[in-house]
Coordinates of C-alpha atoms in Angstrom, one line a residue:
X1 CA -9.0 30.9 45.5
X2 CA -6.5 28.2 44.4
X3 CA -4.4 29.4 41.5
X4 CA -1.8 27.5 39.5
X5 CA 0.9 29.5 41.0
X6 CA -0.2 29.1 44.6
X7 CA -0.4 25.4 44.3
X8 CA 3.4 25.0 43.9
X9 CA 4.4 28.3 45.6
X10 CA 6.6 28.3 48.7
X11 CA 6.8 24.9 50.5
X12 CA 3.6 23.7 52.1
X13 CA 2.2 27.1 52.6
X14 CA -0.9 28.9 51.5
X15 CA -1.5 27.1 48.3
X16 CA -1.4 23.7 49.9
X17 CA -3.5 24.5 52.9
X18 CA -6.1 26.3 50.7
X19 CA -6.3 23.3 48.4
X20 CA -7.1 20.8 51.2
X21 CA -10.3 21.0 53.1
X22 CA -10.0 18.7 56.1
X23 CA -8.0 20.2 59.1
X24 CA -6.2 16.9 60.0
X25 CA -4.6 16.8 56.6
X26 CA -3.8 20.5 56.8
X27 CA -2.2 19.9 60.1
X28 CA -0.1 17.0 58.6
X29 CA 1.2 19.4 56.0
X30 CA 2.8 21.5 58.8
X31 CA 4.7 18.6 60.5
X32 CA 8.3 17.6 60.0
X33 CA 9.4 17.8 56.3
X34 CA 9.5 14.6 54.3
X35 CA 12.7 13.6 52.5
X36 CA 13.0 12.2 49.0
X37 CA 9.5 10.7 48.9
X38 CA 9.3 10.2 45.1
X39 CA 11.8 7.3 44.9
X40 CA 9.1 5.1 43.2
X41 CA 8.6 7.7 40.4
X42 CA 5.5 8.7 38.6
X43 CA 3.1 7.1 36.1
X44 CA 0.0 7.7 34.1
X45 CA -2.5 5.2 32.6
X46 CA -5.8 4.4 31.0
X47 CA -5.9 7.2 28.4
X48 CA -9.3 8.5 27.3
X49 CA -10.1 11.3 24.9
X50 CA -10.6 13.8 27.8
X51 CA -8.0 12.5 30.4
X52 CA -5.8 10.0 32.0
X53 CA -5.0 8.6 35.5
X54 CA -2.0 10.1 37.2
X55 CA -0.2 8.0 39.8
X56 CA 2.5 8.2 42.4
X57 CA 3.3 6.4 45.6
X58 CA 5.3 8.1 48.3
X59 CA 8.3 6.2 49.8
X60 CA 11.4 7.4 51.6
X61 CA 12.7 3.9 52.0
X62 CA 11.3 1.5 49.3
X63 CA 12.8 -1.6 51.0
X64 CA 11.3 -1.0 54.4
X65 CA 10.1 -4.5 55.4
X66 CA 6.7 -3.3 56.6
X67 CA 5.9 -2.5 52.9
X68 CA 5.0 1.2 53.7
X69 CA 8.2 2.6 52.2
X70 CA 9.5 4.2 55.4
X71 CA 6.6 6.7 55.5
X72 CA 5.0 8.0 58.6
X73 CA 1.6 6.5 59.7
X74 CA -0.4 9.6 58.7
X75 CA -2.0 11.1 55.6
X76 CA 0.3 13.2 53.5
X77 CA -1.0 16.0 51.3
X78 CA 0.1 15.9 47.7
X79 CA -0.3 18.5 45.0
X80 CA -0.3 17.8 41.3
X81 CA 0.1 19.8 38.1
X82 CA -0.6 19.1 34.4
X83 CA 1.1 21.3 31.7
X84 CA 1.3 21.6 28.0
X85 CA 5.1 21.9 28.2
X86 CA 7.8 20.0 30.1
X87 CA 9.0 23.2 31.8
X88 CA 5.5 23.8 33.3
X89 CA 5.1 27.3 31.9
X90 CA 1.7 26.5 30.5
X91 CA -0.1 24.7 33.4
X92 CA -3.6 23.7 32.4
X93 CA -4.8 21.7 35.4
X94 CA -3.8 21.6 39.1
X95 CA -5.2 20.2 42.2
X96 CA -4.6 18.3 45.5
X97 CA -4.9 14.8 46.7
X98 CA -4.1 12.9 49.9
X99 CA -1.7 10.0 50.2
X100 CA -3.0 7.8 53.0
X101 CA -1.2 5.0 54.9
X102 CA -4.1 2.6 54.4
X103 CA -3.4 2.8 50.6
X104 CA 0.4 2.6 51.0
X105 CA 0.6 6.4 50.4
X106 CA -0.4 5.9 46.8
X107 CA -2.2 8.6 44.8
X108 CA -4.6 8.1 41.9
X109 CA -5.8 11.3 40.1
X110 CA -8.5 10.6 37.6
X111 CA -8.4 13.5 35.2
X112 CA -11.1 14.8 32.9
X113 CA -11.4 17.9 30.7
X114 CA -8.2 17.6 28.7
X115 CA -7.9 17.9 24.9
X116 CA -8.1 14.7 22.9
X117 CA -5.1 13.3 21.1
X118 CA -2.7 15.6 23.0
X119 CA 0.6 15.3 24.8
X120 CA 0.9 16.6 28.4
X121 CA 3.4 16.7 31.2
X122 CA 2.6 16.2 34.9
X123 CA 4.3 16.3 38.3
X124 CA 3.6 16.0 42.0
X125 CA 4.6 17.8 45.2
X126 CA 4.7 16.6 48.8
X127 CA 6.0 19.1 51.3
X128 CA 9.1 20.7 49.7
X129 CA 9.8 17.7 47.5
X130 CA 8.9 17.9 43.8
X131 CA 8.6 14.7 41.7
X132 CA 10.3 14.1 38.4
X133 CA 8.0 15.1 35.5
X134 CA 6.2 12.5 33.5
X135 CA 4.8 12.6 29.9
X136 CA 1.3 11.4 29.1
X137 CA -1.0 11.2 26.1
X138 CA -4.8 11.4 25.8
X139 CA -6.6 9.2 23.3
X140 CA -7.9 10.7 20.1
X141 CA -11.5 11.8 19.9
X142 CA -14.0 9.1 18.8
X143 CA -14.0 8.7 15.0
X144 CA -10.5 10.2 14.6
X145 CA -8.6 8.3 11.9
X146 CA -5.5 10.5 11.6
X147 CA -3.4 9.8 14.7
X148 CA -1.6 6.5 14.6
X149 CA -1.2 4.4 17.8
X150 CA 2.4 3.8 18.6
X151 CA 2.1 0.9 21.0
X152 CA 4.7 -1.1 22.9
X153 CA 4.0 -4.2 25.0
X154 CA 5.9 -6.7 27.1
X155 CA 5.5 -9.1 30.1
X156 CA 7.2 -11.1 32.8
X157 CA 9.7 -9.1 34.8
X158 CA 11.5 -11.2 37.4
X159 CA 13.8 -9.0 39.4
X160 CA 16.2 -11.7 40.4
X161 CA 16.9 -13.0 36.9
X162 CA 18.1 -9.8 35.2
X163 CA 18.3 -6.1 34.7
X164 CA 15.3 -4.1 33.5
X165 CA 17.1 -2.7 30.4
X166 CA 14.1 -3.7 28.1
X167 CA 12.1 -1.0 29.9
X168 CA 14.8 1.6 29.1
X169 CA 14.9 0.7 25.5
X170 CA 11.2 0.8 25.3
X171 CA 11.2 4.3 26.8
X172 CA 13.7 5.5 24.2
X173 CA 11.1 4.7 21.5
X174 CA 8.7 7.3 23.0
X175 CA 5.5 5.2 22.5
X176 CA 2.0 6.6 22.9
X177 CA 0.9 3.7 25.0
X178 CA 2.6 0.8 26.8
X179 CA 0.6 -2.4 27.6
X180 CA 1.9 -4.8 30.2
X181 CA 0.5 -8.3 29.7
X182 CA 1.2 -10.0 33.0
X183 CA 3.7 -11.0 35.6
X184 CA 4.8 -7.4 36.5
X185 CA 6.6 -9.0 39.4
X186 CA 7.2 -12.6 40.8
X187 CA 5.9 -13.6 44.2
X188 CA 8.7 -16.2 44.6
X189 CA 11.1 -16.3 47.5
X190 CA 14.9 -16.0 47.0
X191 CA 16.7 -17.9 44.3
X192 CA 20.0 -19.7 45.0
X193 CA 22.0 -17.7 42.4
X194 CA 20.2 -14.5 41.6
X195 CA 21.5 -11.8 39.2
X196 CA 20.0 -9.2 41.6
X197 CA 19.0 -9.6 45.2
X198 CA 15.4 -9.0 46.0
X199 CA 14.0 -7.8 49.3
X200 CA 11.8 -10.1 51.4
X201 CA 10.8 -13.7 51.0
X202 CA 7.8 -15.1 49.2
X203 CA 4.9 -12.7 49.0
X204 CA 2.1 -14.0 51.2
X205 CA 0.6 -10.9 52.8
X206 CA -0.1 -7.3 52.1
X207 CA 3.3 -6.1 53.4
X208 CA 5.1 -8.6 51.3
X209 CA 3.3 -7.7 48.1
X210 CA 3.8 -4.0 48.8
X211 CA 7.5 -4.5 49.4
X212 CA 8.1 -6.5 46.2
X213 CA 6.2 -3.9 44.1
X214 CA 8.1 -1.0 45.7
X215 CA 11.5 -2.7 44.9
X216 CA 10.4 -3.0 41.2
X217 CA 9.0 0.6 41.2
X218 CA 12.3 1.9 42.5
X219 CA 14.2 0.5 39.5
X220 CA 15.4 3.4 37.3
X221 CA 14.6 1.7 34.0
X222 CA 11.1 0.8 35.0
X223 CA 10.6 4.4 36.3
X224 CA 11.7 5.7 32.9
X225 CA 9.2 3.6 31.1
X226 CA 6.4 4.6 33.3
X227 CA 7.3 8.3 33.0
X228 CA 7.5 8.3 29.2
X229 CA 3.9 7.2 28.3
X230 CA 0.6 6.0 29.8
X231 CA 0.4 2.4 30.6
X232 CA -2.5 -0.1 30.7
X233 CA -2.0 -3.3 32.6
X234 CA -3.3 -6.8 33.1
X235 CA -2.0 -9.5 35.4
X236 CA -1.2 -13.1 34.9
X237 CA -0.4 -15.5 37.8
X238 CA 2.7 -14.3 39.5
X239 CA 1.1 -11.1 40.8
X240 CA -0.7 -13.5 43.2
X241 CA 0.6 -17.1 43.1
X242 CA 2.1 -19.3 40.4
X243 CA -0.5 -21.2 38.4
X244 CA -3.6 -20.0 40.2
X245 CA -6.9 -20.6 38.4
X246 CA -10.1 -19.0 39.6
X247 CA -10.3 -19.6 43.4
X248 CA -7.8 -22.5 43.3
X249 CA -4.1 -21.8 44.2
X250 CA -1.1 -23.8 43.4
X251 CA -0.8 -25.0 47.0
X252 CA -3.6 -25.1 49.6
X253 CA -1.6 -23.1 52.2
X254 CA -1.8 -20.3 53.1
X255 CA -5.5 -19.6 52.7
X256 CA -5.9 -18.4 49.2
X257 CA -8.7 -15.8 49.1
X258 CA -7.1 -13.6 51.9
X259 CA -3.8 -13.9 50.1
X260 CA -5.4 -12.9 46.8
X261 CA -7.2 -9.9 48.4
X262 CA -3.8 -8.7 49.7
X263 CA -2.3 -9.1 46.3
X264 CA -5.1 -7.3 44.5
X265 CA -4.9 -4.4 47.1
X266 CA -1.2 -4.0 46.5
X267 CA -1.6 -4.3 42.7
X268 CA -4.2 -1.5 42.6
X269 CA -2.0 0.7 44.9
X270 CA 0.9 0.4 42.5
X271 CA -0.8 0.8 39.2
X272 CA -2.3 3.8 37.4
X273 CA -5.8 2.3 37.4
X274 CA -9.2 3.9 37.6
X275 CA -11.6 3.8 40.5
X276 CA -13.6 1.2 38.5
X277 CA -10.6 -1.2 39.1
X278 CA -10.5 -0.7 42.9
X279 CA -10.6 -4.2 44.5
X280 CA -13.4 -5.5 46.6
X281 CA -11.5 -8.0 48.8
X282 CA -10.4 -10.9 46.6
X283 CA -12.3 -9.5 43.5
X284 CA -11.2 -6.9 41.0
X285 CA -12.7 -6.4 37.6
X286 CA -9.6 -5.9 35.4
X287 CA -11.2 -6.5 31.9
X288 CA -11.9 -3.2 30.1
X289 CA -11.3 -1.4 26.8
X290 CA -9.0 1.5 25.7
X291 CA -10.3 3.3 22.6
X292 CA -7.9 5.0 20.2
X293 CA -10.2 7.0 17.9
X294 CA -11.3 5.1 14.9
X295 CA -7.9 3.3 14.6
X296 CA -8.1 0.7 17.3
X297 CA -9.8 -0.7 20.4
X298 CA -7.6 -2.4 22.9
X299 CA -9.6 -4.9 24.9
X300 CA -7.8 -6.0 28.1
X301 CA -8.7 -9.5 29.3
X302 CA -8.4 -11.4 32.5
X303 CA -7.6 -15.1 31.9
X304 CA -7.0 -15.9 35.6
X305 CA -9.8 -14.9 37.9
X306 CA -12.7 -16.5 36.1
X307 CA -11.2 -19.6 34.4
X308 CA -12.2 -23.2 35.0
X309 CA -9.6 -25.4 36.6
X310 CA -7.0 -26.9 34.3
X311 CA -8.3 -29.8 32.1
X312 CA -7.6 -33.4 33.0
X313 CA -4.9 -32.9 35.6
X314 CA -6.1 -30.0 37.7
X315 CA -2.6 -28.5 37.4
X316 CA -1.0 -26.5 34.6
X317 CA 1.1 -28.6 32.2
X318 CA 1.1 -30.5 28.9
X319 CA -1.7 -32.9 28.1
X320 CA -2.0 -35.4 25.3
X321 CA -4.7 -36.6 22.9
X322 CA -6.3 -38.6 25.8
X323 CA -7.4 -35.3 27.4
X324 CA -11.0 -34.9 26.0
X325 CA -11.9 -32.5 28.8
X326 CA -10.2 -29.6 27.1
X327 CA -12.9 -29.8 24.3
X328 CA -15.9 -29.7 26.8
X329 CA -18.3 -27.0 25.4
X330 CA -19.0 -25.4 28.8
X331 CA -15.3 -24.8 29.6
X332 CA -14.2 -21.2 29.7
X333 CA -11.0 -19.3 30.3
X334 CA -12.8 -15.9 30.6
X335 CA -15.9 -16.8 32.6
X336 CA -19.4 -16.3 31.2
X337 CA -19.7 -12.6 32.1
X338 CA -16.4 -11.5 30.6
X339 CA -17.0 -13.6 27.6
X340 CA -20.4 -11.9 27.0
X341 CA -18.8 -8.5 27.5
X342 CA -16.1 -9.3 24.9
X343 CA -18.6 -10.5 22.4
X344 CA -20.5 -7.3 22.9
X345 CA -17.4 -5.2 22.4
X346 CA -16.6 -6.9 19.1
X347 CA -20.2 -6.7 17.9
X348 CA -20.3 -2.9 18.6
X349 CA -16.8 -2.1 17.5
X350 CA -16.3 0.4 14.6
X351 CA -12.6 0.8 14.8
X352 CA -10.3 -0.6 12.1
X353 CA -8.5 -2.9 14.6
X354 CA -9.6 -4.8 17.6
X355 CA -6.5 -5.6 19.7
X356 CA -6.9 -8.2 22.5
X357 CA -4.3 -7.8 25.3
X358 CA -4.2 -11.0 27.3
X359 CA -1.8 -13.5 29.0
X360 CA -1.5 -17.0 27.6
X361 CA -1.0 -18.6 24.2
X362 CA -4.2 -18.5 22.2
X363 CA -3.3 -20.1 18.9
X364 CA -3.2 -23.9 18.8
X365 CA 0.3 -25.2 19.6
X366 CA 1.7 -28.7 19.7
X367 CA 4.6 -28.4 22.0
X368 CA 5.9 -32.0 21.6
X369 CA 8.3 -32.8 18.8
X370 CA 7.7 -35.8 16.6
X371 CA 4.7 -38.0 16.3
X372 CA 3.5 -37.5 19.8
X373 CA 1.2 -34.6 20.6
X374 CA 1.1 -32.3 23.6
X375 CA -0.9 -29.1 24.3
X376 CA -0.7 -26.7 27.2
X377 CA -3.8 -26.9 29.4
X378 CA -2.9 -23.5 30.8
X379 CA -3.3 -21.7 27.5
X380 CA -6.4 -21.6 25.3
X381 CA -5.6 -25.1 24.1
X382 CA -7.0 -26.2 27.5
X383 CA -10.2 -24.2 26.7
X384 CA -10.9 -25.0 23.1
X385 CA -14.6 -24.1 23.1
X386 CA -13.8 -20.7 24.6
X387 CA -11.3 -20.1 21.8
X388 CA -13.8 -21.3 19.2
X389 CA -16.5 -18.8 20.4
X390 CA -14.0 -16.0 20.3
X391 CA -12.7 -16.9 16.8
X392 CA -16.3 -17.0 15.6
X393 CA -17.1 -13.6 17.1
X394 CA -14.1 -12.1 15.4
X395 CA -14.9 -13.6 12.0
X396 CA -18.7 -13.2 12.1
X397 CA -18.4 -9.6 13.1
X398 CA -15.7 -9.0 10.4
X399 CA -13.3 -7.6 12.9
X400 CA -9.5 -7.2 12.3
X401 CA -8.4 -9.1 15.4
X402 CA -4.9 -9.1 16.7
X403 CA -4.2 -10.9 19.9
X404 CA -1.3 -9.5 22.1
X405 CA 0.0 -12.2 24.5
X406 CA 2.7 -12.6 27.1
X407 CA 3.6 -15.5 29.6
X408 CA 6.0 -17.7 27.6
X409 CA 9.3 -15.7 27.8
X410 CA 9.9 -15.7 24.1
X411 CA 8.7 -13.9 20.9
X412 CA 6.3 -15.8 18.7
X413 CA 3.9 -14.7 15.9
X414 CA 1.3 -16.7 14.1
X415 CA -2.3 -17.1 13.1
X416 CA -5.4 -18.1 15.0
X417 CA -7.6 -20.4 12.9
X418 CA -11.3 -21.2 12.8
X419 CA -11.3 -24.7 11.3
X420 CA -8.7 -24.2 8.6
X421 CA -9.2 -20.4 8.0
X422 CA -7.0 -17.7 9.6
X423 CA -9.3 -15.3 11.5
X424 CA -6.8 -13.3 13.6
X425 CA -3.1 -12.8 14.1
X426 CA -1.4 -13.4 17.4
X427 CA 1.7 -11.5 18.5
X428 CA 3.5 -13.0 21.6
X429 CA 6.0 -10.8 23.4
X430 CA 9.0 -12.2 25.2
X431 CA 9.8 -11.3 28.8
X432 CA 11.6 -8.4 30.3
X433 CA 14.0 -10.7 32.3
X434 CA 12.3 -14.0 33.1
X435 CA 14.3 -17.0 31.9
X436 CA 17.6 -15.0 31.8
X437 CA 19.4 -14.1 28.6
X438 CA 17.8 -16.8 26.4
X439 CA 18.8 -17.7 22.9
X440 CA 17.8 -16.6 19.4
X441 CA 16.9 -20.2 18.6
X442 CA 16.6 -23.4 20.7
X443 CA 17.6 -26.9 19.5
X444 CA 13.9 -27.8 18.8
X445 CA 12.8 -24.5 17.4
X446 CA 12.9 -25.4 13.7
X447 CA 11.0 -28.6 14.3
X448 CA 8.3 -26.8 16.4
X449 CA 7.8 -24.3 13.6
X450 CA 7.7 -27.1 11.0
X451 CA 5.0 -29.0 13.0
X452 CA 2.9 -25.9 13.6
X453 CA 2.9 -24.2 10.2
X454 CA 0.5 -21.5 11.3
X455 CA 3.2 -20.2 13.6
X456 CA 5.6 -18.0 11.6
X457 CA 8.2 -16.5 13.9
X458 CA 10.2 -17.2 17.0
X459 CA 13.0 -15.5 19.0
X460 CA 14.0 -16.5 22.5
X461 CA 15.8 -13.4 23.8
X462 CA 14.4 -10.9 26.2
X463 CA 12.7 -7.6 25.0
X464 CA 9.4 -6.2 23.9
X465 CA 7.2 -5.7 20.9
X466 CA 6.5 -2.3 19.3
X467 CA 3.8 -1.6 16.7
X468 CA 2.6 1.3 14.7
X469 CA -1.2 1.0 14.1
X470 CA -3.0 3.0 11.5
X471 CA -6.2 2.5 9.6
X472 CA -4.2 1.2 6.6
X473 CA -1.8 -1.3 8.3
X474 CA -0.2 -2.5 11.5
X475 CA 3.6 -2.6 11.4
X476 CA 5.2 -4.8 14.1
X477 CA 8.8 -5.0 15.3
X478 CA 10.0 -7.7 17.7
X479 CA 12.7 -6.1 19.7
X480 CA 15.4 -8.3 21.3
X481 CA 18.3 -7.8 23.7
X482 CA 21.3 -10.0 23.7
X483 CA 21.5 -10.2 27.5
X484 CA 19.9 -9.0 30.7
X485 CA 22.2 -10.7 33.2
X486 CA 24.4 -7.6 32.7
X487 CA 23.0 -4.0 32.5
X488 CA 22.6 -1.7 29.5
X489 CA 22.3 -4.1 26.6
X490 CA 21.4 -2.7 23.2
X491 CA 18.2 -3.7 21.4
X492 CA 17.8 -4.9 17.9
X493 CA 14.9 -5.9 15.7
X494 CA 14.8 -9.7 15.4
X495 CA 11.7 -9.8 13.2
X496 CA 9.3 -7.4 11.4
X497 CA 5.8 -7.9 10.0
X498 CA 3.0 -6.0 8.4
X499 CA -0.7 -6.9 9.0
X500 CA -3.3 -5.4 6.6
X501 CA -7.0 -4.9 7.3
X502 CA -9.1 -7.7 5.9
X503 CA -6.2 -10.1 5.8
X504 CA -5.5 -12.0 9.0
X505 CA -2.1 -13.2 8.1
X506 CA 1.5 -12.1 8.8
X507 CA 3.5 -10.6 6.0
X508 CA 7.3 -9.9 6.4
X509 CA 8.0 -6.2 6.5

């Protein structure tokens, strides 16, 4: 019989061998001991009312160039515990898993049977090594209105351009949920003058993507953010290749679909995702919903894998009034199947708020100062019919829609309009490090805001956004750091807003 005590009792002994059924894995547990295998930390994700996903990836040398973290080429037994207290005196669940080399020694434990709306602590053991403890949170039960959602979100973490202090400051806020909105790492090769040196060159194969992710995961500030709360993640382009759109890469070489399959495999290995998100070669269904009682539904969107190619030029960039293709009624940024799924989610939703976590600017934005006009064909301005259909679904279903966006390396806030009516609010988070320290305001900021009056706020520093979501309001703070080119910067609130149900506009807090 497996007991809570036997699972973590005495090295790899009775508890471990009893917990694992196949003899090759039991034999592996008796081999030479492993040393410091939890250098990539722990994580949880995808909270549901009855459980979460627990994650770890074993690595003795995160910067090993083969991408396997210096681990032996054999399966490694791993034990896990979940407790009500951080000292693990009240263990409520325990079990065993196997970290296999073909999955980069990653572990995904998909838990069920926990209490809704509750805090838990978890840890892992491999051989004699015990991981740091992580905190996680289950979602409230369906219909629950009393527990607020304390949500933080950010995007765009380029290792070479700065220190990951925004993750540290985010962890200090103790959120219930962290949403990462794309560009968790950058696939680029080495920069000429990096703030920090990265391992390996441009990511082109499975070993390269695994190595890059391991270097990020070994960062102490990122480990702290993963250990403090469950995460939910979506990608943008740099998890694979800059500017990719559907099956079309930025450059024709190397062959794209094998490269994308390698990137998707490494992404799944390094994220606390459910089995439903396990990749099938170059395909991975990442769009899904997280439900937080009756307070909010968070719909995670994929604007990369199913989009049509960029309007007019075939490449991402700014296009002018001559680009009629961006208005073509059949054009889509989500693809027909994902678009139909989202329409259904909005139609069936009974939560107060519907939050849409996605990657690229959704509200209309003229990026060219003066009389000339210019719109990004990479954002939803390049897929106007797609945006119109979504705006109609939000308004016609009387949803309180708030779009959460990454990508542009600066904070923005504004209103998405259907014809001249505001139908949803968009909150755009800045980056963790991408684009360096940044500025509070750029020389053309005031003119951009004046020429786009539905856009209400800008700050160009690094940081994240935090929000407290209740059935009566959504309070939003844009958190900014003065620098990331040196470690340990403080964070301050550069802008605060309140959004009220039934009123899709931004009000200063």
